[in-house]
CSV table of C-alpha atoms in Angstrom, one decimal:
chain,number,residue,atom,x,y,z
V,488,MET,CA,81.1,64.0,95.7
V,489,ILE,CA,81.3,65.9,99.0
V,490,GLY,CA,78.3,67.4,100.6
V,491,ILE,CA,77.8,71.1,101.2
V,492,TYR,CA,78.9,71.0,104.8
V,493,ASP,CA,82.1,69.1,104.1
V,494,PHE,CA,82.7,71.6,101.3
V,495,CYS,CA,82.5,74.5,103.7
V,496,GLY,CA,85.3,73.1,105.9
V,497,HIS,CA,87.5,72.4,103.0
V,498,TYR,CA,86.8,75.8,101.4
V,499,GLU,CA,87.9,77.6,104.6
V,500,TRP,CA,91.0,75.4,104.9
V,501,THR,CA,91.9,76.3,101.3
V,502,PHE,CA,91.7,80.0,102.1
V,503,GLN,CA,94.1,79.6,104.9
V,504,TRP,CA,96.5,77.4,102.9
V,505,LEU,CA,96.6,80.1,100.2
V,506,GLN,CA,97.1,82.8,102.8
V,507,GLU,CA,100.1,81.0,104.2
V,508,ARG,CA,101.7,80.5,100.7
V,509,GLY,CA,101.0,83.8,99.1
V,510,GLY,CA,99.3,86.2,101.5
V,511,HIS,CA,95.9,87.9,101.2
V,512,GLY,CA,96.6,88.8,97.6
V,513,LEU,CA,96.7,85.2,96.6
V,514,VAL,CA,93.5,84.5,98.5
V,515,ARG,CA,91.8,87.4,96.7
V,516,ARG,CA,93.0,86.1,93.3
V,517,TYR,CA,91.5,82.7,94.1
V,518,TRP,CA,88.1,84.3,95.0
V,519,HIS,CA,88.2,86.3,91.8
V,520,GLU,CA,89.4,83.6,89.4
V,521,ALA,CA,88.1,80.4,90.8
V,522,ILE,CA,84.8,81.7,92.2
V,523,HIS,CA,83.8,84.9,90.3
V,524,GLU,CA,85.2,83.9,86.9
V,525,ASP,CA,84.6,80.2,87.0
V,526,ALA,CA,82.3,78.6,89.7
V,527,GLN,CA,79.8,81.5,89.5
V,528,ILE,CA,79.4,81.9,85.8
V,529,HIS,CA,75.7,81.2,86.1
V,530,ALA,CA,75.3,84.1,88.7
V,531,ASN,CA,77.2,86.4,86.4
V,532,GLU,CA,74.9,85.6,83.5
V,533,LEU,CA,71.7,86.0,85.6
V,534,ILE,CA,72.7,89.2,87.3
V,535,ILE,CA,74.3,90.9,84.3
V,536,GLY,CA,71.4,89.8,82.1
V,537,LYS,CA,68.4,90.5,84.4
V,538,GLY,CA,69.7,92.9,87.1
V,539,PHE,CA,67.6,92.9,90.3
V,540,ALA,CA,65.4,90.1,88.9
V,541,GLY,CA,68.5,88.0,88.3
V,542,MET,CA,69.7,88.7,91.8
V,543,GLU,CA,66.4,87.5,93.2
V,544,GLU,CA,66.4,84.4,91.0
V,545,TYR,CA,69.9,83.5,91.9
V,546,TRP,CA,69.8,84.0,95.7
V,547,ASP,CA,66.3,82.5,96.2
V,548,HIS,CA,67.6,79.3,94.5
V,549,THR,CA,71.1,79.2,96.0
V,550,LEU,CA,70.1,80.2,99.6
V,551,GLY,CA,67.2,77.8,99.5
V,552,GLU,CA,69.5,74.9,98.4
V,553,GLU,CA,72.0,75.7,101.2
V,554,GLY,CA,69.3,75.9,103.9
V,555,GLY,CA,69.9,79.5,105.0
V,556,VAL,CA,67.5,81.6,106.9
V,557,TRP,CA,67.2,85.0,105.2
V,558,ASP,CA,64.8,87.7,104.0
V,559,VAL,CA,64.9,89.5,100.7
V,560,THR,CA,63.7,93.0,100.1
V,561,ALA,CA,63.3,93.6,96.4
V,562,ARG,CA,62.4,97.1,95.2
V,563,GLU,CA,62.7,98.9,91.9
V,564,ASP,CA,65.7,100.8,93.2
V,565,ALA,CA,67.4,98.3,95.5
V,566,PHE,CA,67.9,94.6,96.3
V,567,ARG,CA,68.7,93.6,99.9
V,568,ILE,CA,69.4,90.3,101.6
V,569,ASP,CA,69.3,90.0,105.4
V,570,MET,CA,71.0,86.7,106.3
V,571,HIS,CA,69.8,85.6,109.8
V,572,HIS,CA,71.6,82.3,109.7
V,573,CYS,CA,74.3,81.5,107.1
V,574,PRO,CA,74.4,77.7,106.8
V,575,SER,CA,78.0,77.9,105.6
V,576,LYS,CA,79.5,80.0,108.5
V,577,GLY,CA,77.0,78.3,110.9
V,578,PHE,CA,78.5,74.9,110.0
V,579,LEU,CA,82.0,76.2,110.7
V,580,ILE,CA,80.9,77.7,114.1
V,581,HIS,CA,78.9,74.6,115.1
V,582,ASN,CA,81.9,72.3,114.4
V,583,GLY,CA,84.6,74.6,115.9
V,584,LEU,CA,86.3,75.1,112.5
V,585,GLN,CA,88.3,78.2,112.1
V,586,GLN,CA,91.4,78.2,109.9
V,587,TYR,CA,91.0,81.4,107.9
V,588,PRO,CA,90.5,84.7,110.0
V,589,ASP,CA,87.5,86.0,108.0
V,590,TYR,CA,85.7,83.3,106.1
V,591,CYS,CA,82.8,85.6,105.4
V,592,ASP,CA,85.0,87.9,103.3
V,593,HIS,CA,85.0,85.5,100.4
V,594,CYS,CA,81.5,86.4,99.5
V,595,LEU,CA,82.4,90.0,98.7
V,596,GLY,CA,85.5,88.7,97.1
V,597,TRP,CA,83.4,87.3,94.2
V,598,ILE,CA,80.2,89.2,94.5
V,599,GLY,CA,81.9,92.6,94.5
V,600,PRO,CA,83.5,92.2,91.1
V,601,LEU,CA,80.3,90.7,89.7
V,602,MET,CA,78.2,93.7,90.9
V,603,LYS,CA,80.7,96.2,89.6
V,604,LYS,CA,80.6,94.4,86.2
V,605,ALA,CA,76.8,94.4,86.2
V,606,GLY,CA,76.6,98.1,87.0
V,607,PHE,CA,75.7,97.9,90.8
V,608,VAL,CA,77.2,99.2,94.0
V,609,VAL,CA,77.2,96.7,96.9
V,610,ASN,CA,77.3,97.4,100.6
V,611,HIS,CA,77.8,94.5,103.0
V,612,GLU,CA,78.3,93.9,106.7
V,613,HIS,CA,78.9,90.7,108.5
V,614,ASN,CA,79.3,89.9,112.2
V,615,HIS,CA,81.4,86.7,112.1
V,616,CYS,CA,78.4,84.8,113.7
V,617,GLY,CA,76.6,83.7,110.6
V,618,GLN,CA,74.6,86.9,110.1
V,619,CYS,CA,75.1,89.6,107.4
V,620,TRP,CA,73.3,92.0,105.1
V,621,TRP,CA,73.8,92.9,101.5
V,622,GLU,CA,72.4,96.0,99.7
V,623,MET,CA,72.8,96.4,96.0
V,624,LYS,CA,71.9,99.6,94.1
V,625,ARG,CA,72.5,100.8,90.6
V,626,VAL,CA,75.9,102.5,90.2
V,627,ASP,CA,74.2,105.9,89.4
V,628,ASP,CA,72.2,105.8,92.7
V,629,LEU,CA,74.3,108.0,94.9
V,630,SER,CA,72.3,107.4,98.1
V,631,PRO,CA,74.1,105.7,101.0
V,632,ALA,CA,73.3,102.3,102.3
V,633,SER,CA,70.1,102.3,104.4
V,634,VAL,CA,70.1,102.7,108.1
V,635,PRO,CA,68.8,99.8,110.3
V,636,GLY,CA,65.1,99.1,109.5
V,637,GLU,CA,64.8,101.7,106.8
V,638,LEU,CA,64.7,99.3,103.7
V,639,SER,CA,63.8,95.9,105.1
V,640,GLY,CA,61.8,96.9,108.2
V,641,GLU,CA,61.7,94.3,111.0
V,642,ALA,CA,63.6,91.8,108.8
V,643,ASP,CA,66.7,93.9,109.1
V,644,VAL,CA,69.4,91.7,110.7
V,645,ARG,CA,71.0,94.7,112.3
V,646,LEU,CA,67.9,95.0,114.6
V,647,HIS,CA,68.7,91.6,116.2
V,648,PRO,CA,70.0,92.0,119.8
V,649,ASP,CA,72.9,89.6,119.1
V,650,TRP,CA,73.9,91.8,116.1
V,651,GLN,CA,74.4,94.7,118.4
V,652,THR,CA,76.9,92.7,120.6
V,653,ALA,CA,78.9,91.2,117.8
V,654,ASP,CA,82.1,92.4,116.2
V,655,THR,CA,80.9,93.5,112.7
V,656,HIS,CA,82.9,94.0,109.5
V,657,LEU,CA,81.6,96.6,107.1
V,658,ASP,CA,82.6,96.5,103.4
V,659,SER,CA,81.5,98.1,100.2
V,660,TYR,CA,82.4,97.7,96.6
V,661,GLU,CA,82.2,101.2,95.3
V,662,ARG,CA,81.8,103.0,92.0
V,663,ALA,CA,85.4,104.1,91.7
V,664,THR,CA,88.2,101.6,91.3
V,665,ASP,CA,89.2,100.4,94.7
V,666,PRO,CA,92.9,100.1,95.4
V,667,ASP,CA,92.1,96.6,96.6
V,668,ASP,CA,90.4,95.9,93.2
V,669,LYS,CA,93.9,95.5,91.7
V,670,LEU,CA,94.7,91.8,92.0
V,671,PRO,CA,98.3,90.6,92.1
V,672,PRO,CA,99.6,89.1,88.9
V,673,ALA,CA,99.2,85.3,88.5
V,674,ALA,CA,102.3,83.3,89.3
V,675,GLY,CA,104.6,83.0,86.3
V,676,SER,CA,102.9,85.9,84.4
V,677,GLY,CA,106.2,87.9,84.4
V,678,HIS,CA,104.5,91.1,85.8
């Protein structure tokens, strides 16, 4: 059995290997099928079954196991994670490992479809330096993502000085069907 840190390097290498063989569509299919539909069945069950409470249960356990540094803001109308130090991306940075151009994108690759299935909209931004934020709201909540400090106060990762100087990548998984939501057909499916 490999440890979590060895896994991160192998995981990232796998994304690049898939990219080289089938492009970004194949990588997205992997995130959807291997992570969302298989490896994260327990997250699906918790979040679909318990909503915001399931999110808190899942991420408190998972991030604690991985050794991240994060803050959670749980409200009746929103659930927010401010990741101050991602242990997975941090390991890659610390060890000079970079095969795949946007390792952090795999999180939205499986969390986005889960949130959509569970009836939530997710907004997410990462800075490629092991910091990110996630904000989940019910699909019928039409309010935009919060501005820095609005929802999580001083815990908002966007208030860190190093956040301001980094190259950030903003994503959302919206209410409507995203054109990117259409995955390419599986190899040999005849479509």
